Tab-separated table of C-alpha atoms and ligand atoms in Angstrom:
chain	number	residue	atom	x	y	z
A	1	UNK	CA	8.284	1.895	8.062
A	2	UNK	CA	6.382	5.084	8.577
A	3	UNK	CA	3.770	5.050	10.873
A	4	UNK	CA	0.532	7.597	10.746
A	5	UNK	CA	-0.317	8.607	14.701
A	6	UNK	CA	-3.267	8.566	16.177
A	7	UNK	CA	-4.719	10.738	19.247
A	8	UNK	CA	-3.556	9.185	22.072
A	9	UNK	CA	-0.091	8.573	20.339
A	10	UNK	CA	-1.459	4.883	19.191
A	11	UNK	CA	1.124	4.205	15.459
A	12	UNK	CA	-0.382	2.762	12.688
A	13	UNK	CA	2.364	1.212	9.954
A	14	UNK	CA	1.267	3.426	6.626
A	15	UNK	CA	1.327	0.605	4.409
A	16	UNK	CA	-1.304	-2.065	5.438
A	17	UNK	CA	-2.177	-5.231	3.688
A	18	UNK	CA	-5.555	-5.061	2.127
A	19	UNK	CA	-8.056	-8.046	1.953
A	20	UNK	CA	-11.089	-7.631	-0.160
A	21	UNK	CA	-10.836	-9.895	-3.121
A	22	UNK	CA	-8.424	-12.288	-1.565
A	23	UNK	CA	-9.968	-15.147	-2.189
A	24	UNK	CA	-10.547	-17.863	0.708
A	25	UNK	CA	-8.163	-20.699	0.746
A	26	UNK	CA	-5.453	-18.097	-0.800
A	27	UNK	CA	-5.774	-15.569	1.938
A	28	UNK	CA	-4.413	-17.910	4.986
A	29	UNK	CA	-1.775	-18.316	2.904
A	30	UNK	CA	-1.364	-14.577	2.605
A	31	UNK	CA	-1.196	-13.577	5.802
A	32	UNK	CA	1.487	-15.732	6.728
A	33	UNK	CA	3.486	-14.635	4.088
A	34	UNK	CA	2.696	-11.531	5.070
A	35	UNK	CA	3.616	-11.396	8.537
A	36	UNK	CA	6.910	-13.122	7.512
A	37	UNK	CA	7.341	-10.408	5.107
A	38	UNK	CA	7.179	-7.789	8.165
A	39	UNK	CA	3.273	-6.623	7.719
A	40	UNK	CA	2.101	-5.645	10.351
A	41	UNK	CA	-1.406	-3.239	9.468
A	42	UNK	CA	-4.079	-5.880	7.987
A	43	UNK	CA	-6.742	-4.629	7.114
A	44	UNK	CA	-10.554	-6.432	7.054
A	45	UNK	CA	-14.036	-6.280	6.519
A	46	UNK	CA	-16.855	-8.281	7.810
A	47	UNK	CA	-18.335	-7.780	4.040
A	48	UNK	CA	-15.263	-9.690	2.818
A	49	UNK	CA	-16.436	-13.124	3.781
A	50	UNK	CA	-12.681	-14.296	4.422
A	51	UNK	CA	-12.426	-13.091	8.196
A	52	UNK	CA	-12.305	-16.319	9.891
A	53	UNK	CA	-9.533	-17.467	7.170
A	54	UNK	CA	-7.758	-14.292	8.641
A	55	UNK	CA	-8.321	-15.285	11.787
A	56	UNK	CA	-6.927	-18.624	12.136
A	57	UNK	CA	-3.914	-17.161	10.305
A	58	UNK	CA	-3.367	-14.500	13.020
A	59	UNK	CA	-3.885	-17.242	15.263
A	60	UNK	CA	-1.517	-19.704	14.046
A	61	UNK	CA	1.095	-16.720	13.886
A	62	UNK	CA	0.720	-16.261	17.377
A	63	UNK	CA	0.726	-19.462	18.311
A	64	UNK	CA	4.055	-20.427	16.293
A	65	UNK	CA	5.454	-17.618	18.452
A	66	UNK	CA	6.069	-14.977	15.034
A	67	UNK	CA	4.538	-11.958	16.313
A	68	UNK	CA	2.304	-10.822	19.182
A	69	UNK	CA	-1.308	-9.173	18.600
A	70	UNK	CA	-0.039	-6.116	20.513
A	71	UNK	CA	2.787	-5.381	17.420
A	72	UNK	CA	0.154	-5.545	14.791
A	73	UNK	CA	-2.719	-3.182	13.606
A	74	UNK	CA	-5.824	-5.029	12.613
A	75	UNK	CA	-8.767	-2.581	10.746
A	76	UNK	CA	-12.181	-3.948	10.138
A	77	UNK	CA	-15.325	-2.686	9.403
A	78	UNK	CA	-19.217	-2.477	10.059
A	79	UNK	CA	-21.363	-3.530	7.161
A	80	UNK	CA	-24.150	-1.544	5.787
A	81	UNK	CA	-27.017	-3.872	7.366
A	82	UNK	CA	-25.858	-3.560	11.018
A	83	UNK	CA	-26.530	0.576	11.296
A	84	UNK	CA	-29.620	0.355	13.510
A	85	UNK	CA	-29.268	0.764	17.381
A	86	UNK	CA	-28.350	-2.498	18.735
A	87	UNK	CA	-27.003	-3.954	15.565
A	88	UNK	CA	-23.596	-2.504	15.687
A	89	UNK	CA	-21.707	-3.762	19.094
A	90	UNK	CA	-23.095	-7.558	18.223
A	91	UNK	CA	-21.811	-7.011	14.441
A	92	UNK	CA	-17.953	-6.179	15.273
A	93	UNK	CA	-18.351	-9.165	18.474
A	94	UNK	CA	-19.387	-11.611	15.361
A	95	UNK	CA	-16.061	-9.679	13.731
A	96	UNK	CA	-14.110	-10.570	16.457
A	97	UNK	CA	-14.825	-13.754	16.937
A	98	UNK	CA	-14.137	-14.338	13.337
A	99	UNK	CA	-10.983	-12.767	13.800
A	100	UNK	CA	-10.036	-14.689	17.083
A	101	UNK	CA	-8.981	-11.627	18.446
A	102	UNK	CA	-10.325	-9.434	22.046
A	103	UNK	CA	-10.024	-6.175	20.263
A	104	UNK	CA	-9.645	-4.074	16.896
A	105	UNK	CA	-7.192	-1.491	17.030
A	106	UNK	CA	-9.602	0.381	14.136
A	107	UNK	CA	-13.254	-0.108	13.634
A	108	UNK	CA	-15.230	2.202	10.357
A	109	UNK	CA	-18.639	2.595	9.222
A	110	UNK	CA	-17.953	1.102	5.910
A	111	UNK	CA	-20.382	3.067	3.423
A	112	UNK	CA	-22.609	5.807	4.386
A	113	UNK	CA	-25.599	3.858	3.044
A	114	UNK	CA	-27.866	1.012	5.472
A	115	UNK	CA	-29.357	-1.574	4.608
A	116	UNK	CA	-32.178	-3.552	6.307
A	117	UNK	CA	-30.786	-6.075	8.890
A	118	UNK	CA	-29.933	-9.561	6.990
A	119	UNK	CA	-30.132	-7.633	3.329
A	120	UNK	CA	-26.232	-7.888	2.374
A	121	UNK	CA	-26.609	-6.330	-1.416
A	122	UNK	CA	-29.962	-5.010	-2.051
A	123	UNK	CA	-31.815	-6.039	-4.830
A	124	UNK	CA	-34.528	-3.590	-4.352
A	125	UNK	CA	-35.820	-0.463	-3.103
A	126	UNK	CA	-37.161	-2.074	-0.060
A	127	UNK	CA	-33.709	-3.988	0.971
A	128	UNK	CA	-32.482	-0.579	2.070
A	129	UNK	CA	-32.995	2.203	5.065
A	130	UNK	CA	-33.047	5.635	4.348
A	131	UNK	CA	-30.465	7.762	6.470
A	132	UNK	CA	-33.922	8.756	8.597
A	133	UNK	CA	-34.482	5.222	9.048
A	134	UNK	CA	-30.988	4.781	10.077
A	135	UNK	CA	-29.402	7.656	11.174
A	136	UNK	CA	-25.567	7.797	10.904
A	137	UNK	CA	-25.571	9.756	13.602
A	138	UNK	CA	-27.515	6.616	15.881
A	139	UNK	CA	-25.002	4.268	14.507
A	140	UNK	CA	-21.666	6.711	15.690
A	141	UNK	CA	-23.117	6.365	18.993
A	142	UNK	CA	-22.952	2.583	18.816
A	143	UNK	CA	-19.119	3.054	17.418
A	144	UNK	CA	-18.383	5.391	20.523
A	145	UNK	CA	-19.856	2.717	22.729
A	146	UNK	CA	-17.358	0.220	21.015
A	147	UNK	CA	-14.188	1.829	22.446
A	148	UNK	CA	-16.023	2.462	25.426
A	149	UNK	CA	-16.198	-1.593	26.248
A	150	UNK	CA	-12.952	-1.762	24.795
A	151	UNK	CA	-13.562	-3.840	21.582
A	152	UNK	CA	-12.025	-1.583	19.252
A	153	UNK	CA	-9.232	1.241	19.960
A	154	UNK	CA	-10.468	3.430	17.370
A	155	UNK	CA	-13.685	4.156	15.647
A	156	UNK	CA	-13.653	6.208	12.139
A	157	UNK	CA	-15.410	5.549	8.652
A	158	UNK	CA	-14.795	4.619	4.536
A	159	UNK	CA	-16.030	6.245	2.136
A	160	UNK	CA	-17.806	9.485	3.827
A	161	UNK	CA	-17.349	12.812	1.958
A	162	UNK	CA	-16.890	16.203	3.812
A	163	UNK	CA	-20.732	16.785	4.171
A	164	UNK	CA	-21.483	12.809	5.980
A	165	UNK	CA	-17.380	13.810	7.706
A	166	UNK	CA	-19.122	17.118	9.151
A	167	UNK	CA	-22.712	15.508	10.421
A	168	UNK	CA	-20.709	12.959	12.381
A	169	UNK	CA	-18.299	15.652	14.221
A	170	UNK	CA	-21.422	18.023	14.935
A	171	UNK	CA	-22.678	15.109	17.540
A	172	UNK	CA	-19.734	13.373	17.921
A	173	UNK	CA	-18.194	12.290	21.939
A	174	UNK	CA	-15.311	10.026	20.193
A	175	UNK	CA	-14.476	12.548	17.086
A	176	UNK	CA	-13.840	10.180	14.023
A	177	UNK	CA	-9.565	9.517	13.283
A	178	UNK	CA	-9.800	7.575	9.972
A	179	UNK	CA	-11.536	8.137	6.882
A	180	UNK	CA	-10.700	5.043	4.104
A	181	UNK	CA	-11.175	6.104	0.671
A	182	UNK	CA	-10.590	5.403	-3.052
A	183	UNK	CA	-7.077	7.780	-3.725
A	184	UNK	CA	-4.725	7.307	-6.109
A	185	UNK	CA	-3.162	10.027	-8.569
A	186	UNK	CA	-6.458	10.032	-10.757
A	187	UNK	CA	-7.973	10.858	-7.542
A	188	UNK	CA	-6.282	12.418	-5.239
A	189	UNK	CA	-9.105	13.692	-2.933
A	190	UNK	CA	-7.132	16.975	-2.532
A	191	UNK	CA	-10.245	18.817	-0.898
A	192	UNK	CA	-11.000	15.916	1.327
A	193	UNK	CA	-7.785	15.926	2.113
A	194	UNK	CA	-7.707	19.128	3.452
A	195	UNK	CA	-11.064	18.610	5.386
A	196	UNK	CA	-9.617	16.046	7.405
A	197	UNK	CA	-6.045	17.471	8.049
A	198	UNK	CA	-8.074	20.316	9.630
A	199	UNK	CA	-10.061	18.003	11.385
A	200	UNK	CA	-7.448	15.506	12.922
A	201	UNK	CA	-8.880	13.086	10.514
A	202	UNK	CA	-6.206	10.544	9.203
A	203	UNK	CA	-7.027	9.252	5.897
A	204	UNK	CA	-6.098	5.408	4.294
A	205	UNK	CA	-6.308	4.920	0.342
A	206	UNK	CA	-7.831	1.849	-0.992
A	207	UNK	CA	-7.325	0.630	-4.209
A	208	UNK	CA	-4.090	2.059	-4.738
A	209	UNK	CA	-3.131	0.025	-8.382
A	210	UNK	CA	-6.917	0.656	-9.750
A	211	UNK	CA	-8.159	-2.808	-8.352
A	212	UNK	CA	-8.250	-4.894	-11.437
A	213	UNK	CA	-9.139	-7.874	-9.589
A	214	UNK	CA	-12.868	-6.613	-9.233
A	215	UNK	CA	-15.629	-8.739	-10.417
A	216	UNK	CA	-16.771	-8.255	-14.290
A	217	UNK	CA	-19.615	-6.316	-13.322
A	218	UNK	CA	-18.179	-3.823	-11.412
A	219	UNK	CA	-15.876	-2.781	-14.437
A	220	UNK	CA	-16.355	-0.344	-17.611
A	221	UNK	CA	-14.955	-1.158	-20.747
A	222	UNK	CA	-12.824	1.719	-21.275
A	223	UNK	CA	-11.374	2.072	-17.448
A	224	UNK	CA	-7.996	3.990	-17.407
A	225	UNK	CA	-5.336	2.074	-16.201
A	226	UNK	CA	-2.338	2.938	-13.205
A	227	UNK	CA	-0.155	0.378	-13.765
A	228	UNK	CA	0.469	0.913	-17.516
A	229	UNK	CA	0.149	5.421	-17.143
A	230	UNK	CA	3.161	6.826	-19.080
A	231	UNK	CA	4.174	9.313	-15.975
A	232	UNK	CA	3.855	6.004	-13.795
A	233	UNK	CA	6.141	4.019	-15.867
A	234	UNK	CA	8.409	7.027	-16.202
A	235	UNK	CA	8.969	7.872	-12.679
A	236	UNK	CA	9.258	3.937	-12.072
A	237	UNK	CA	12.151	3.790	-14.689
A	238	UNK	CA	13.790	7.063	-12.733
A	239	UNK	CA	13.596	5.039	-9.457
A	240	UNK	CA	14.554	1.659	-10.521
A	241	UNK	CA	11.119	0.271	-8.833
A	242	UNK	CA	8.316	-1.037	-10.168
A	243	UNK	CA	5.056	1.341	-11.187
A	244	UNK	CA	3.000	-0.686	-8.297
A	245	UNK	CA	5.472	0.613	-5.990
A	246	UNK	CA	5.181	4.113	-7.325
A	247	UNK	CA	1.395	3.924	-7.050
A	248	UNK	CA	2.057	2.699	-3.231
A	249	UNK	CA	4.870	5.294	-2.545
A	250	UNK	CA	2.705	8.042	-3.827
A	251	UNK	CA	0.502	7.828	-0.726
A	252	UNK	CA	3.491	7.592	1.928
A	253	UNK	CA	5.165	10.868	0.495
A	254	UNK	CA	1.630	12.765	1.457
A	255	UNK	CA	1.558	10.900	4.733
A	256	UNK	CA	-1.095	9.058	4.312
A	257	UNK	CA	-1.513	5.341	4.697
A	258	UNK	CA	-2.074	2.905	1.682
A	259	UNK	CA	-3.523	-1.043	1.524
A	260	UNK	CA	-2.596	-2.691	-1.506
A	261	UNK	CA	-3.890	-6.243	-1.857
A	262	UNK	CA	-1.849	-8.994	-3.002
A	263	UNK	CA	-1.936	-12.680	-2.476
A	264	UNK	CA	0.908	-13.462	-4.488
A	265	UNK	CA	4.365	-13.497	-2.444
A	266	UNK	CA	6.350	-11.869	-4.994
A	267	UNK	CA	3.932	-9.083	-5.456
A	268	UNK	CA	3.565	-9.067	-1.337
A	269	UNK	CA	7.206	-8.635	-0.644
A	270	UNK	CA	7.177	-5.766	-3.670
A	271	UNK	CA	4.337	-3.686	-2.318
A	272	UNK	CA	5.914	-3.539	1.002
A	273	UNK	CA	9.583	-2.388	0.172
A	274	UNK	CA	7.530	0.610	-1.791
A	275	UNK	CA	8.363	2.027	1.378
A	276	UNK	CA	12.615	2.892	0.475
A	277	UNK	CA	10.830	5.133	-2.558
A	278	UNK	CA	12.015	8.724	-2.436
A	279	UNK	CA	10.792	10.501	-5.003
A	280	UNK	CA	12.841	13.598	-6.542
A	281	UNK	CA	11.146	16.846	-6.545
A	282	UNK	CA	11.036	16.275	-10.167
A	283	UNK	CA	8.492	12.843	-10.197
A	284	UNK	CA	6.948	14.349	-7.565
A	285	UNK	CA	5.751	17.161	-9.339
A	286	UNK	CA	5.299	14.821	-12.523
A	287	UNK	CA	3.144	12.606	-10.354
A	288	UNK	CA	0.780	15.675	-9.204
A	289	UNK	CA	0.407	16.468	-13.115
A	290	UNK	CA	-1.497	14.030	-14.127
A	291	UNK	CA	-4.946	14.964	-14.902
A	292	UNK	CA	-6.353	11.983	-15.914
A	293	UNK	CA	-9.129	11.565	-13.184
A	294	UNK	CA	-11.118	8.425	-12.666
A	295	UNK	CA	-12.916	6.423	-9.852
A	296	UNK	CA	-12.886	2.782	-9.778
A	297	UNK	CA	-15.139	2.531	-7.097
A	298	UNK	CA	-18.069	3.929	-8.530
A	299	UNK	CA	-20.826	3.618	-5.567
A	300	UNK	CA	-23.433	2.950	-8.406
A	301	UNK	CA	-23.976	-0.380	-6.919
A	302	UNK	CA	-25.847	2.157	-3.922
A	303	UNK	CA	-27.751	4.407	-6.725
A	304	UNK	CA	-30.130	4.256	-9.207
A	305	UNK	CA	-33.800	3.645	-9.500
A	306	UNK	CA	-33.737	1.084	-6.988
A	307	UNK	CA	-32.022	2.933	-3.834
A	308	UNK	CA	-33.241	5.705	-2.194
A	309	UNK	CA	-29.546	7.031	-1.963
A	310	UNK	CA	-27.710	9.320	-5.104
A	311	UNK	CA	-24.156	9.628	-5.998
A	312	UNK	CA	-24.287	13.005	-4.641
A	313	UNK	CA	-25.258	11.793	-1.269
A	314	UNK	CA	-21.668	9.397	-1.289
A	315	UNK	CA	-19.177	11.599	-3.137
A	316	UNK	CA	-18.363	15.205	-3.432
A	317	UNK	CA	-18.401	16.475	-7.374
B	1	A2P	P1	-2.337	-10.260	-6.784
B	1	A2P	O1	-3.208	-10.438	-5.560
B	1	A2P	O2	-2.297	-11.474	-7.654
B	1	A2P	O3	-0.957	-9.723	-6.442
B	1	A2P	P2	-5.840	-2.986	-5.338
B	1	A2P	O4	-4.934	-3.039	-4.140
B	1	A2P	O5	-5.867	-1.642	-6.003
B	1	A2P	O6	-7.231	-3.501	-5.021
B	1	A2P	O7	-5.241	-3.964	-6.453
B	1	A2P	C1	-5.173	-5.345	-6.263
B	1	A2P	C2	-4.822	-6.002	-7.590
B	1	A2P	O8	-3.491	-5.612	-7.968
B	1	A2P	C3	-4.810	-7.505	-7.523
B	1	A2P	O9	-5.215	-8.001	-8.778
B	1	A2P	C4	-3.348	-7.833	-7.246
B	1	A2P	O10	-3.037	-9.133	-7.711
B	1	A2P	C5	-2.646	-6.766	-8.058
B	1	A2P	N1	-1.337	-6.367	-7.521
B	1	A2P	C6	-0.920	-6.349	-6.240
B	1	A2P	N2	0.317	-5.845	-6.140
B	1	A2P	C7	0.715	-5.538	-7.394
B	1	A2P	C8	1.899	-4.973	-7.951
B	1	A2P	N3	2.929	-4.634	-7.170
B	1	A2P	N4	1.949	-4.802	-9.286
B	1	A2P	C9	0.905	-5.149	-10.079
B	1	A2P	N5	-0.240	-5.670	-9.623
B	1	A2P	C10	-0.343	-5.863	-8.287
């Protein structure tokens, strides 16, 4: 398995379960098939609502002797309502605990939006803090302060663009070594990309196979899909793999790491031995052709009349 490296020479396996969506009572289940499949990168979020599930999985690994918390990489991440200055070390402790584990080996900011303390999804103008309210840069403090007592080995952030990226290295002690966001070959974040290569900033890609799971209302009508894309199917056929795997591989050839979520065994087992595709230089190039470009992630749940936040502030466009 490749591994992406961090500063201090810490591996990270490049393909990582993800968790959002899996449902509880499926995603105990999940986990230990995973980590008798050979995952070892999970990746969380408190915003999930299936961490203690997760946790009493890890635990019951360990405890049946199948792995040891030092061979695995567990992510998670800070939710939008604990950004204010002492919210942050008592959010990833409540994390923790969930997890039944003494430390994260990665810790992110998970949006660059806050919300007011308690307010999970805001429902009005008034659930959320503006970034003077809540300064991002207050709330990287908190993250460096994190590693500092030793509850996470890494801090970073999901979903910042190069603008939010820069803020956070202008005042940064602990620079940031992980940005998580949306990729996939309709969007291939080429110039974020770039940013973060320059800036030692590793990069994850979530929602690798378009995320079709998503609740209803989070889906348009006339969405694109991955899994059914002509040059997908194509360079599946070439490789005698399935187009899942080719949406999976595609991150691993540009060294980055990937998090496709399954809670089906099969379809576990499948995502993880994405990692014996070699592309030729031929589906390579085929794969960097497309120019169909979507995002499936739209952030529009943070805009609109009643945020104070725009689109622009999330993405780059
Ligand atoms: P399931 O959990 O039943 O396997 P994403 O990682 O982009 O969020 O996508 C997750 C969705 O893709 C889930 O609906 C998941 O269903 C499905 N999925 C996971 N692995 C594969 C695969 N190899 N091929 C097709 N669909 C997959």
């Amino acid at each position: 398995m490749k591994t992406l490296q961090f500063r201090n020479g810490d591996q990270m396996p490049a393909i990582g379960l993800g968790t959002w969506k899996s449902a509880p009572g499926e995603v105990y289940d999940a986990i230990r098939k995973a980590l008798k499949h050979g995952y070892r990168h999970f990746d969380c979020a408190a915003i999930y609502q299936n961490e203690a599930e997760i946790g009493q999985a890890f635990k019951d690994a360990f405890e049946a002797g199948e792995v040891e918390r030092a061979d695995l990489w567990i992510t998670s991440k800070l939710w939008n309502n604990a950004h204010l200055t002492g919210d942050v070390i008592p959010a990833l402790q409540k994390t923790l605990s969930d997890l039944q584990l003494e430390y994260l080996d990665l810790y992110l900011i998970h949006w660059p939006v806050a919300h007011q303390p308690n307010v999970m999804l805001p429902r009005e103008r008034n659930g959320f803090l503006t970034l003077e309210e809540a300064p991002i840069a207050d709330t990287w403090t908190q993250m460096e302060q994190a590693v500092d007592q030793g509850l996470t080995r890494h801090i970073g952030m999901s979903n910042f663009n190069i603008s939010s990226l820069q803020d956070i290295l202008n005042i940064a002690r602990i620079k940031p070594e992980m940005n998580q966001v949306e990729m996939h070959p309709f969007l291939p974040q080429n110039k974020l990309k770039d940013f973060c290569a320059k800036h030692q900033i590793l990069m994850t890609a979530y929602s690798p196979l378009g995320s079709l799971d998503r609740d209803a209302r989070m889906k348009k009508a006339d969405e694109p899909s991955l899994l059914n894309h002509e040059v997908i199917l194509e360079v599946a056929k070439n490789n005698r793999c399935t187009p899942g795997q080719v949406l999976i591989a595609y991150h691993l050839h540009r060294e980055l790491a990937v998090i496709p979520k399954s809670t089906n065994d099969q379809r576990l087992l499948e995502n993880l031995q994405s990692a014996d595709v070699v592309f030729s230089d031929a589906d390579w190039e085929a794969l960097t052709q497309i120019t169909e470009s979507y995002r499936f992630i739209d952030g529009s749940i943070w805009a609109g009349p009643q945020s104070p936040y725009a689109l622009t502030d999330i993405w780059e466009y």
